[in-house]
Short mmCIF file of C-alpha atoms and ligand atoms in Angstrom, two decimals:
data_model
loop_
_atom_site.label_atom_id
_atom_site.label_comp_id
_atom_site.label_asym_id
_atom_site.label_seq_id
_atom_site.Cartn_x
_atom_site.Cartn_y
_atom_site.Cartn_z
CA MET A 1 0.00 0.00 0.00
CA GLY A 2 1.13 3.52 -0.71
CA GLN A 3 -0.69 5.17 2.19
CA GLN A 4 -0.38 5.41 5.96
CA ASN A 5 -2.97 7.48 7.88
CA GLY A 6 -3.72 9.32 4.66
CA ARG A 7 -0.04 10.17 4.08
CA GLU A 8 1.54 8.68 0.98
CA GLN A 9 4.55 6.37 1.39
CA TRP A 10 7.24 5.13 -0.98
CA THR A 11 6.15 1.71 -2.19
CA SER A 12 9.68 0.28 -2.22
CA LYS A 13 13.09 0.74 -0.68
CA LEU A 14 14.49 1.32 -4.16
CA GLY A 15 11.88 4.01 -4.81
CA PHE A 16 13.05 5.93 -1.75
CA ILE A 17 16.76 5.52 -2.49
CA LEU A 18 16.31 6.64 -6.09
CA ALA A 19 14.18 9.62 -5.05
CA ALA A 20 16.74 10.74 -2.45
CA ALA A 21 19.62 10.07 -4.86
CA GLY A 22 17.67 11.97 -7.52
CA SER A 23 17.48 14.91 -5.14
CA ALA A 24 21.16 14.73 -4.33
CA VAL A 25 22.45 14.16 -7.87
CA GLY A 26 21.91 17.39 -9.73
CA LEU A 27 23.54 20.47 -11.19
CA GLY A 28 25.73 20.36 -8.08
CA ASN A 29 27.43 17.12 -9.12
CA ILE A 30 28.13 18.01 -12.72
CA TRP A 31 28.09 21.74 -13.30
CA ARG A 32 29.14 22.95 -9.83
CA PHE A 33 31.46 20.07 -8.80
CA SER A 34 33.47 20.13 -12.02
CA TYR A 35 34.14 23.86 -12.00
CA VAL A 36 34.84 24.02 -8.28
CA ALA A 37 37.23 21.04 -8.43
CA GLY A 38 38.82 22.54 -11.54
CA GLU A 39 39.47 25.83 -9.76
CA GLN A 40 40.62 24.32 -6.46
CA GLY A 41 43.32 22.03 -7.78
CA GLY A 42 41.55 18.83 -8.81
CA ALA A 43 42.67 15.83 -6.74
CA ALA A 44 43.56 17.81 -3.61
CA PHE A 45 40.04 19.21 -3.57
CA LEU A 46 38.57 15.78 -4.24
CA PHE A 47 40.40 14.37 -1.21
CA ILE A 48 39.11 17.03 1.21
CA TYR A 49 35.64 16.83 -0.31
CA LEU A 50 35.50 13.07 0.32
CA ILE A 51 36.43 13.60 3.97
CA ALA A 52 33.72 16.27 4.34
CA ILE A 53 31.17 13.92 2.78
CA ALA A 54 32.03 11.07 5.16
CA LEU A 55 32.39 13.06 8.36
CA ILE A 56 29.68 15.72 7.94
CA GLY A 57 27.50 14.80 4.99
CA TYR A 58 26.67 11.22 5.81
CA PRO A 59 25.72 11.66 9.51
CA LEU A 60 23.69 14.76 8.69
CA MET A 61 21.83 13.00 5.91
CA ALA A 62 20.84 10.14 8.25
CA THR A 63 19.80 12.77 10.82
CA GLU A 64 17.47 14.57 8.42
CA MET A 65 15.97 11.30 7.19
CA VAL A 66 15.29 10.10 10.73
CA ILE A 67 13.61 13.35 11.79
CA GLY A 68 11.27 12.93 8.83
CA ARG A 69 10.53 9.24 9.34
CA LYS A 70 9.99 9.66 13.08
CA THR A 71 7.51 12.54 12.76
CA GLN A 72 5.99 11.79 9.31
CA LYS A 73 5.79 15.55 8.80
CA ASN A 74 7.09 18.40 6.63
CA PRO A 75 10.16 20.20 8.12
CA ILE A 76 8.15 22.82 10.06
CA GLY A 77 5.72 20.23 11.41
CA ALA A 78 8.59 17.88 12.22
CA PHE A 79 10.43 20.32 14.49
CA SER A 80 7.15 21.31 16.20
CA ALA A 81 6.30 17.65 16.77
CA LEU A 82 9.65 16.87 18.42
CA ALA A 83 9.76 20.10 20.47
CA PRO A 84 6.19 21.36 20.90
CA ASN A 85 5.64 24.94 22.06
CA THR A 86 9.21 26.00 21.38
CA PRO A 87 10.60 28.22 18.60
CA TRP A 88 12.42 25.25 17.00
CA TRP A 89 9.86 25.12 14.19
CA LEU A 90 11.70 28.17 12.85
CA VAL A 91 14.51 25.85 11.69
CA GLY A 92 11.94 24.12 9.50
CA ALA A 93 10.67 27.49 8.33
CA LEU A 94 14.21 28.50 7.36
CA GLY A 95 14.33 25.28 5.32
CA VAL A 96 11.03 25.90 3.53
CA LEU A 97 12.18 29.42 2.71
CA SER A 98 15.53 28.12 1.42
CA GLY A 99 13.71 25.63 -0.82
CA PHE A 100 11.75 28.48 -2.30
CA VAL A 101 14.80 30.58 -3.12
CA ILE A 102 17.07 27.72 -4.25
CA LEU A 103 14.48 26.39 -6.70
CA SER A 104 13.87 29.84 -8.17
CA PHE A 105 17.47 30.17 -9.42
CA TYR A 106 18.09 26.43 -9.86
CA SER A 107 15.28 26.42 -12.40
CA VAL A 108 16.94 29.26 -14.30
CA VAL A 109 20.23 27.32 -14.63
CA ALA A 110 18.28 24.15 -15.50
CA GLY A 111 16.57 26.20 -18.21
CA TRP A 112 20.00 27.04 -19.69
CA ALA A 113 20.79 23.31 -19.72
CA MET A 114 17.54 22.55 -21.57
CA HIS A 115 18.22 25.33 -24.07
CA TYR A 116 21.70 23.87 -24.68
CA THR A 117 20.22 20.37 -25.11
CA VAL A 118 18.14 21.72 -27.96
CA LEU A 119 21.10 23.70 -29.35
CA ALA A 120 23.22 20.53 -29.36
CA ALA A 121 20.46 18.53 -31.03
CA THR A 122 20.01 21.14 -33.72
CA GLY A 123 23.74 21.75 -34.17
CA PHE A 124 26.43 23.71 -32.33
CA SER A 125 28.60 25.30 -34.98
CA SER A 126 32.26 24.43 -34.62
CA THR A 127 33.33 27.95 -35.43
CA ALA A 128 31.24 29.70 -32.81
CA ASP A 129 32.76 31.54 -29.88
CA TYR A 130 31.07 29.76 -27.00
CA VAL A 131 31.65 32.57 -24.55
CA ASP A 132 29.62 34.79 -26.85
CA VAL A 133 27.00 32.08 -27.34
CA PHE A 134 26.55 31.74 -23.58
CA LEU A 135 26.54 35.45 -22.80
CA GLY A 136 24.22 36.01 -25.74
CA HIS A 137 21.83 33.46 -24.32
CA ILE A 138 21.70 34.65 -20.72
CA THR A 139 21.35 38.30 -21.72
CA SER A 140 18.55 37.60 -24.19
CA THR A 141 15.79 37.86 -21.52
CA TRP A 142 12.89 36.09 -23.23
CA VAL A 143 14.48 32.79 -24.21
CA PRO A 144 15.89 32.02 -20.73
CA LEU A 145 12.61 33.20 -19.20
CA ILE A 146 10.60 30.79 -21.33
CA TRP A 147 12.93 27.87 -20.49
CA HIS A 148 12.63 28.76 -16.80
CA ALA A 149 8.83 28.61 -17.21
CA ILE A 150 8.99 25.27 -19.05
CA PHE A 151 11.26 23.75 -16.41
CA MET A 152 9.01 24.94 -13.56
CA ALA A 153 5.94 23.60 -15.37
CA LEU A 154 7.55 20.14 -15.66
CA THR A 155 8.49 20.21 -11.97
CA VAL A 156 4.98 21.25 -10.95
CA GLY A 157 3.45 18.53 -13.12
CA ILE A 158 5.47 15.80 -11.42
CA ILE A 159 4.79 17.07 -7.89
CA ALA A 160 1.07 17.50 -8.60
CA ALA A 161 0.92 13.81 -9.59
CA GLY A 162 1.97 12.75 -6.09
CA VAL A 163 4.75 11.05 -4.16
CA VAL A 164 4.37 7.62 -5.74
CA LYS A 165 2.78 8.41 -9.11
CA GLY A 166 4.80 11.59 -9.60
CA ILE A 167 8.16 11.53 -7.80
CA GLN A 168 8.77 7.79 -7.52
CA ARG A 169 7.68 7.03 -11.07
CA THR A 170 9.81 9.84 -12.50
CA VAL A 171 13.00 8.84 -10.69
CA ARG A 172 12.60 5.16 -11.59
CA LEU A 173 12.54 6.20 -15.21
CA LEU A 174 15.12 9.00 -15.19
CA MET A 175 17.82 7.78 -12.79
CA PRO A 176 18.78 4.74 -14.92
CA LEU A 177 18.86 7.04 -17.96
CA LEU A 178 21.12 9.38 -16.06
CA PHE A 179 23.61 6.60 -15.26
CA LEU A 180 23.62 5.37 -18.85
CA LEU A 181 24.32 8.86 -20.20
CA LEU A 182 27.10 9.32 -17.68
CA VAL A 183 28.80 6.04 -18.55
CA ALA A 184 28.66 6.82 -22.27
CA LEU A 185 30.26 10.21 -21.62
CA VAL A 186 33.06 8.72 -19.48
CA VAL A 187 33.90 6.19 -22.17
CA ARG A 188 34.02 9.00 -24.73
CA GLY A 189 36.20 11.21 -22.51
CA LEU A 190 38.67 8.48 -21.54
CA THR A 191 39.15 7.23 -25.10
CA LEU A 192 40.17 10.63 -26.49
CA PRO A 193 43.90 10.83 -27.28
CA GLY A 194 45.59 12.94 -24.60
CA SER A 195 42.97 12.33 -21.95
CA GLY A 196 45.61 11.00 -19.51
CA ALA A 197 46.50 14.53 -18.40
CA GLY A 198 42.92 15.02 -17.23
CA VAL A 199 42.95 11.77 -15.28
CA ALA A 200 46.24 12.81 -13.66
CA PHE A 201 44.80 16.22 -12.75
CA PHE A 202 41.85 14.54 -11.09
CA LEU A 203 43.84 11.81 -9.28
CA THR A 204 47.24 13.30 -8.34
CA PRO A 205 46.80 15.65 -5.40
CA ASP A 206 48.87 18.81 -5.26
CA PHE A 207 48.45 19.86 -1.64
CA SER A 208 50.34 23.07 -2.19
CA ALA A 209 47.15 24.29 -3.89
CA VAL A 210 45.16 23.80 -0.66
CA THR A 211 44.15 26.93 1.25
CA ALA A 212 41.49 27.71 3.85
CA ARG A 213 39.21 28.41 0.96
CA THR A 214 39.57 24.82 -0.29
CA PHE A 215 38.10 23.57 2.98
CA LEU A 216 35.27 26.11 2.88
CA THR A 217 34.43 25.18 -0.67
CA ALA A 218 34.59 21.46 0.06
CA VAL A 219 32.21 21.67 3.03
CA GLY A 220 29.85 24.01 1.16
CA GLN A 221 29.85 21.69 -1.82
CA SER A 222 29.10 18.65 0.36
CA PHE A 223 26.00 20.42 1.74
CA PHE A 224 24.71 21.48 -1.64
CA THR A 225 25.39 18.23 -3.42
CA LEU A 226 23.73 16.10 -0.73
CA SER A 227 20.66 18.40 -0.54
CA LEU A 228 21.33 19.03 3.16
CA GLY A 229 20.37 21.87 5.47
CA MET A 230 16.84 22.68 4.35
CA GLY A 231 14.70 19.69 5.13
CA ALA A 232 14.55 18.06 1.69
CA LEU A 233 15.51 14.76 3.31
CA ILE A 234 13.22 15.37 6.27
CA THR A 235 10.40 15.62 3.74
CA TYR A 236 11.46 12.53 1.77
CA GLY A 237 12.08 10.66 5.05
CA SER A 238 8.53 11.48 6.12
CA TYR A 239 7.24 9.20 3.34
CA LEU A 240 9.44 6.32 4.53
CA LYS A 241 7.94 3.27 6.18
CA GLN A 242 8.85 2.63 9.82
CA ASP A 243 10.42 -0.73 8.95
CA GLU A 244 13.03 0.81 6.65
CA ASN A 245 16.52 1.20 8.00
CA ILE A 246 17.99 4.72 7.87
CA SER A 247 21.77 4.32 8.10
CA ASP A 248 22.08 1.95 5.13
CA ASN A 249 19.67 3.96 2.99
CA ALA A 250 21.59 7.16 3.75
CA GLY A 251 24.79 5.28 2.87
CA TRP A 252 23.36 4.33 -0.52
CA VAL A 253 22.34 7.89 -1.30
CA VAL A 254 25.67 9.38 -0.21
CA GLY A 255 27.53 6.66 -2.14
CA LEU A 256 25.54 7.19 -5.34
CA ASP A 257 25.89 10.96 -5.17
CA THR A 258 29.65 10.76 -4.63
CA LEU A 259 30.00 8.19 -7.39
CA VAL A 260 28.21 10.45 -9.85
CA ALA A 261 30.38 13.45 -8.94
CA VAL A 262 33.56 11.40 -9.35
CA ILE A 263 32.38 9.83 -12.61
CA ALA A 264 31.38 13.27 -13.90
CA GLY A 265 34.94 14.37 -13.14
CA PHE A 266 36.22 11.45 -15.22
CA ALA A 267 33.87 12.41 -18.03
CA ILE A 268 34.78 16.10 -18.02
CA PHE A 269 38.48 16.59 -17.17
CA PRO A 270 39.95 14.07 -19.63
CA ALA A 271 37.97 15.72 -22.44
CA VAL A 272 38.94 19.23 -21.31
CA PHE A 273 42.65 18.29 -21.19
CA ALA A 274 42.63 16.18 -24.34
CA LEU A 275 41.45 19.19 -26.31
CA GLY A 276 43.75 21.64 -24.55
CA PHE A 277 41.27 23.70 -22.53
CA ASP A 278 41.64 25.22 -19.06
CA PRO A 279 39.93 23.28 -16.22
CA ALA A 280 39.91 26.39 -13.99
CA SER A 281 37.56 28.45 -16.10
CA GLY A 282 34.96 28.81 -13.36
CA ALA A 283 31.18 28.66 -13.40
CA GLY A 284 31.21 28.80 -17.18
CA LEU A 285 33.02 25.46 -17.50
CA ALA A 286 29.90 23.48 -18.40
CA PHE A 287 28.35 26.13 -20.63
CA MET A 288 31.34 27.81 -22.26
CA THR A 289 34.27 25.37 -22.21
CA LEU A 290 32.45 22.07 -22.75
CA PRO A 291 30.53 23.09 -25.90
CA ALA A 292 33.88 24.03 -27.41
CA VAL A 293 35.29 20.66 -26.32
CA PHE A 294 32.32 18.84 -27.84
CA ALA A 295 32.53 20.83 -31.06
CA GLU A 296 36.08 19.57 -31.61
CA MET A 297 35.73 15.91 -30.67
CA PRO A 298 34.61 13.15 -33.03
CA ALA A 299 30.82 12.69 -32.78
CA GLY A 300 30.94 15.71 -30.47
CA LEU A 301 27.47 17.00 -31.26
CA PHE A 302 25.92 13.73 -30.21
CA PHE A 303 27.92 13.64 -26.98
CA GLY A 304 27.16 17.30 -26.38
CA PHE A 305 23.48 16.49 -26.69
CA MET A 306 23.91 13.62 -24.21
CA PHE A 307 25.77 15.85 -21.76
CA PHE A 308 23.16 18.60 -21.67
CA LEU A 309 20.34 16.08 -21.54
CA LEU A 310 22.11 14.52 -18.56
CA LEU A 311 22.36 17.93 -16.91
CA SER A 312 18.65 18.63 -17.52
CA VAL A 313 17.53 15.24 -16.19
CA ALA A 314 19.73 15.55 -13.10
CA ALA A 315 18.34 19.04 -12.48
CA LEU A 316 14.74 17.88 -12.79
CA THR A 317 15.01 15.07 -10.22
CA SER A 318 16.59 17.59 -7.80
CA ALA A 319 14.07 20.33 -8.48
CA ILE A 320 11.16 18.08 -7.59
CA SER A 321 12.65 17.55 -4.12
CA LEU A 322 12.94 21.30 -3.63
CA LEU A 323 9.34 21.92 -4.65
CA GLU A 324 8.11 18.98 -2.58
CA VAL A 325 9.45 20.55 0.64
CA VAL A 326 7.28 23.64 0.21
CA VAL A 327 4.29 21.75 -1.18
CA ALA A 328 4.34 19.20 1.67
CA TRP A 329 4.19 22.06 4.14
CA VAL A 330 1.26 23.74 2.37
CA ILE A 331 -0.63 20.42 2.17
CA ASP A 332 0.02 19.51 5.82
CA GLU A 333 -0.64 22.93 7.32
CA LYS A 334 -3.20 24.50 5.01
CA GLY A 335 -5.01 21.34 3.95
CA TRP A 336 -4.87 22.29 0.27
CA SER A 337 -5.09 19.65 -2.42
CA ARG A 338 -1.71 18.55 -3.83
CA ALA A 339 -2.49 19.93 -7.29
CA LYS A 340 -3.57 23.34 -5.98
CA ALA A 341 -0.52 23.53 -3.71
CA ALA A 342 1.90 22.52 -6.48
CA ILE A 343 0.52 24.98 -9.03
CA THR A 344 0.32 27.89 -6.60
CA VAL A 345 3.74 27.38 -5.05
CA GLY A 346 5.32 26.64 -8.44
CA SER A 347 3.89 29.86 -9.90
CA VAL A 348 5.21 31.96 -7.04
CA ILE A 349 8.65 30.34 -7.37
CA PHE A 350 8.57 31.09 -11.09
CA LEU A 351 7.96 34.76 -10.26
CA VAL A 352 10.76 34.81 -7.66
CA GLY A 353 13.02 33.40 -10.41
CA ILE A 354 12.37 36.30 -12.79
CA PRO A 355 14.85 38.74 -11.15
CA PRO A 356 17.79 36.29 -11.51
CA VAL A 357 16.97 35.94 -15.23
CA LEU A 358 16.74 39.70 -15.72
CA GLY A 359 19.89 40.18 -13.63
CA PHE A 360 21.91 39.46 -16.78
CA SER A 361 20.05 42.03 -18.86
CA THR A 362 17.49 44.64 -17.74
CA LEU A 363 18.46 44.42 -14.06
CA SER A 364 22.22 44.02 -14.52
CA HIS A 365 22.83 47.22 -12.52
CA ILE A 366 21.55 45.51 -9.37
CA THR A 367 24.35 43.75 -7.49
CA PHE A 368 25.04 42.63 -3.93
CA LEU A 369 28.64 42.31 -2.66
CA GLY A 370 29.59 42.36 -6.31
CA PHE A 371 27.31 39.42 -7.19
CA ASP A 372 24.66 39.47 -9.90
CA ILE A 373 21.15 38.55 -8.75
CA LEU A 374 21.47 34.82 -9.52
CA ASP A 375 24.78 34.54 -7.66
CA THR A 376 23.24 36.50 -4.79
CA TYR A 377 20.44 33.93 -4.43
CA ASP A 378 23.05 31.16 -4.67
CA PHE A 379 25.30 32.86 -2.10
CA ILE A 380 22.59 33.64 0.46
CA THR A 381 21.20 30.11 0.35
CA GLY A 382 24.39 28.10 -0.21
CA VAL A 383 26.79 30.01 2.02
CA VAL A 384 24.39 31.25 4.70
CA MET A 385 21.01 29.50 4.90
CA LEU A 386 21.98 25.86 4.24
CA PRO A 387 24.94 25.77 6.65
CA LEU A 388 22.84 27.63 9.23
CA GLY A 389 20.01 25.12 8.79
CA GLY A 390 22.46 22.24 9.16
CA LEU A 391 24.08 23.82 12.21
CA LEU A 392 20.74 24.37 13.97
CA THR A 393 19.62 20.84 13.09
CA CYS A 394 22.76 19.44 14.79
CA ILE A 395 22.22 21.58 17.89
CA PHE A 396 18.58 20.52 17.97
CA VAL A 397 19.40 16.82 17.80
CA GLY A 398 22.45 17.07 20.07
CA TYR A 399 20.86 19.13 22.85
CA VAL A 400 17.07 19.12 22.50
CA TRP A 401 15.85 15.87 20.93
CA ARG A 402 19.06 14.13 22.09
CA ALA A 403 21.49 12.04 20.05
CA SER A 404 20.52 8.89 21.99
CA ASN A 405 16.91 9.20 20.78
CA ALA A 406 18.04 9.80 17.22
CA THR A 407 20.43 6.84 17.42
CA LYS A 408 17.68 4.55 18.66
CA GLU A 409 15.50 5.57 15.71
CA ILE A 410 18.32 5.32 13.19
CA ASN A 411 19.20 1.79 14.33
CA ASN A 412 15.58 0.63 14.26
CA PRO A 413 15.48 -1.67 12.39
CA ARG A 414 19.18 -2.47 12.50
CA GLY A 415 21.14 -2.21 9.30
CA ILE A 416 24.55 -3.22 8.02
CA ILE A 417 25.87 0.07 9.40
CA ASN A 418 24.68 0.98 12.92
CA PHE A 419 25.22 4.24 14.78
CA GLY A 420 27.01 4.30 18.13
CA GLY A 421 28.47 6.79 20.61
CA TRP A 422 30.58 8.31 17.82
CA TYR A 423 27.40 9.76 16.35
CA ASN A 424 26.72 11.71 19.53
CA ILE A 425 30.21 13.27 19.39
CA LEU A 426 29.88 14.09 15.70
CA ILE A 427 26.39 15.58 15.82
CA SER A 428 26.73 17.56 19.05
CA VAL A 429 30.34 18.78 18.74
CA VAL A 430 32.39 18.01 15.63
CA ILE A 431 29.86 18.85 12.90
CA PRO A 432 28.40 22.02 14.46
CA VAL A 433 31.89 23.38 15.18
CA ALA A 434 33.04 22.57 11.64
CA ILE A 435 29.96 24.22 10.14
CA ALA A 436 30.27 27.29 12.37
CA VAL A 437 33.91 27.77 11.34
CA VAL A 438 33.05 27.38 7.68
CA LEU A 439 30.08 29.72 7.97
CA VAL A 440 32.03 32.50 9.65
CA MET A 441 35.12 32.12 7.48
CA GLY A 442 33.08 31.83 4.32
CA LEU A 443 31.19 35.02 5.08
CA TYR A 444 34.37 36.84 6.05
CA ASP A 445 36.08 35.62 2.91
CA VAL A 446 33.41 36.96 0.60
CA VAL A 447 32.81 40.25 2.40
CA SER A 448 36.52 40.98 2.79
CA ALA A 449 37.21 40.16 -0.85
CA HIS A 450 34.47 42.58 -1.84
CA TYR A 451 35.68 45.45 0.31
CA GLY A 452 39.34 44.67 -0.30
CA TRP A 453 40.25 44.21 3.42
N1 LIG B 1 21.62 18.42 -4.46
C1 LIG B 1 21.22 19.07 -5.67
C2 LIG B 1 22.40 19.24 -6.58
O1 LIG B 1 23.48 18.81 -6.31
C3 LIG B 1 20.55 20.37 -5.42
C4 LIG B 1 19.50 20.31 -4.40
C5 LIG B 1 18.33 19.65 -4.46
C6 LIG B 1 19.57 20.88 -3.13
N2 LIG B 1 17.65 19.78 -3.29
C7 LIG B 1 18.40 20.51 -2.45
C8 LIG B 1 20.53 21.64 -2.51
C9 LIG B 1 18.20 20.91 -1.15
C10 LIG B 1 20.32 22.03 -1.21
C11 LIG B 1 19.17 21.66 -0.53
O2 LIG B 1 22.27 19.84 -7.62
#
């Protein structure tokens, strides 16, 4: 059965793992991971990132999932249920708000990916200047706006169809496709003559390239890529049956997400090096460097099409988790029908996403700390709201709900991995301290760079 007290539930363990992995695997793994790793020295970054994933990402993911499964509620309802008549529900509210803002700009970038999928299918010209192509696209106002609308409409359609018929059915179809596309792209990248330099860049750490910023970036990336800090996994966990183990499921999701990021690195860097491009070209790597790489490789158009389709599919399975957080709250608290909630919330998010689109054209004079509007949304959520949400969640579990209660729930039923006293130390001391340091240093870093301190 797909229902429990009127609340939908995943009908299989695989359905839940794929949905959570679909949330985790997104633009963060391919677009963001590749440019960040490219800028921060490749293998050295990868090494620190893997430690952050294991030490912070994995325990936090299990924590969010267990809060959801225990309470069977949206993030706001979940915190109120565990600590009634306290202000802790505000942590959930911060999450719902983050979901709103993240999806509004995420959908804009996903729209670029869809536009590029069509461009690749209809022919990238090998003589084009891809920097101009990209800048031409994002400054063209209407085209990106229409793709943003199309992407939001798809996301709304899936969420309106429900947890099982919408989310679960979509991820069962799209996640295997995603893996197939990725494998094809790795084989293409690794078989290009000269690809060895890219593999070396990705596997030979140069620790002299490591600075404080590398750590900040690695922790920030582990939050974003695992969908942590805003209750996405609380929401997905709330549709999980009581007899499903948490620690193993979280392990699967973290493992799949990390695997995709690493494989994406193996698909991208060998190709970038084989064709003599610069891996440290920043946020434009996927949209400006890769089209040029594809244009020059044999059967490049076809692989370019596959790459941007992969990016669009990965973005869609993540976007549905962002919308579901807000929609679950509206359904639970306001009693609206799922369709009405999805359409209303999706429309408002579309509107909130208009300024980031116009930030590259009509509104380009509006900046914050030197960021354009899209980067401002990204910065405020990624650098401030998500880490803050994660930090408060740790403090809540460590000192209010108690790590022993969380551990009991996580280990019930027992899995292959079981949590012990180490979890208490991680969740109440190590992780919150690490996040606090990253939060303060990250903010200082950006503000000081802007004012030239
Ligand atoms: N994890 C996704 C990615 O890597 C993005 C994402 C989906 C997300 N849901 C989230 C990020 C919730 C933070 C919080 O692209």
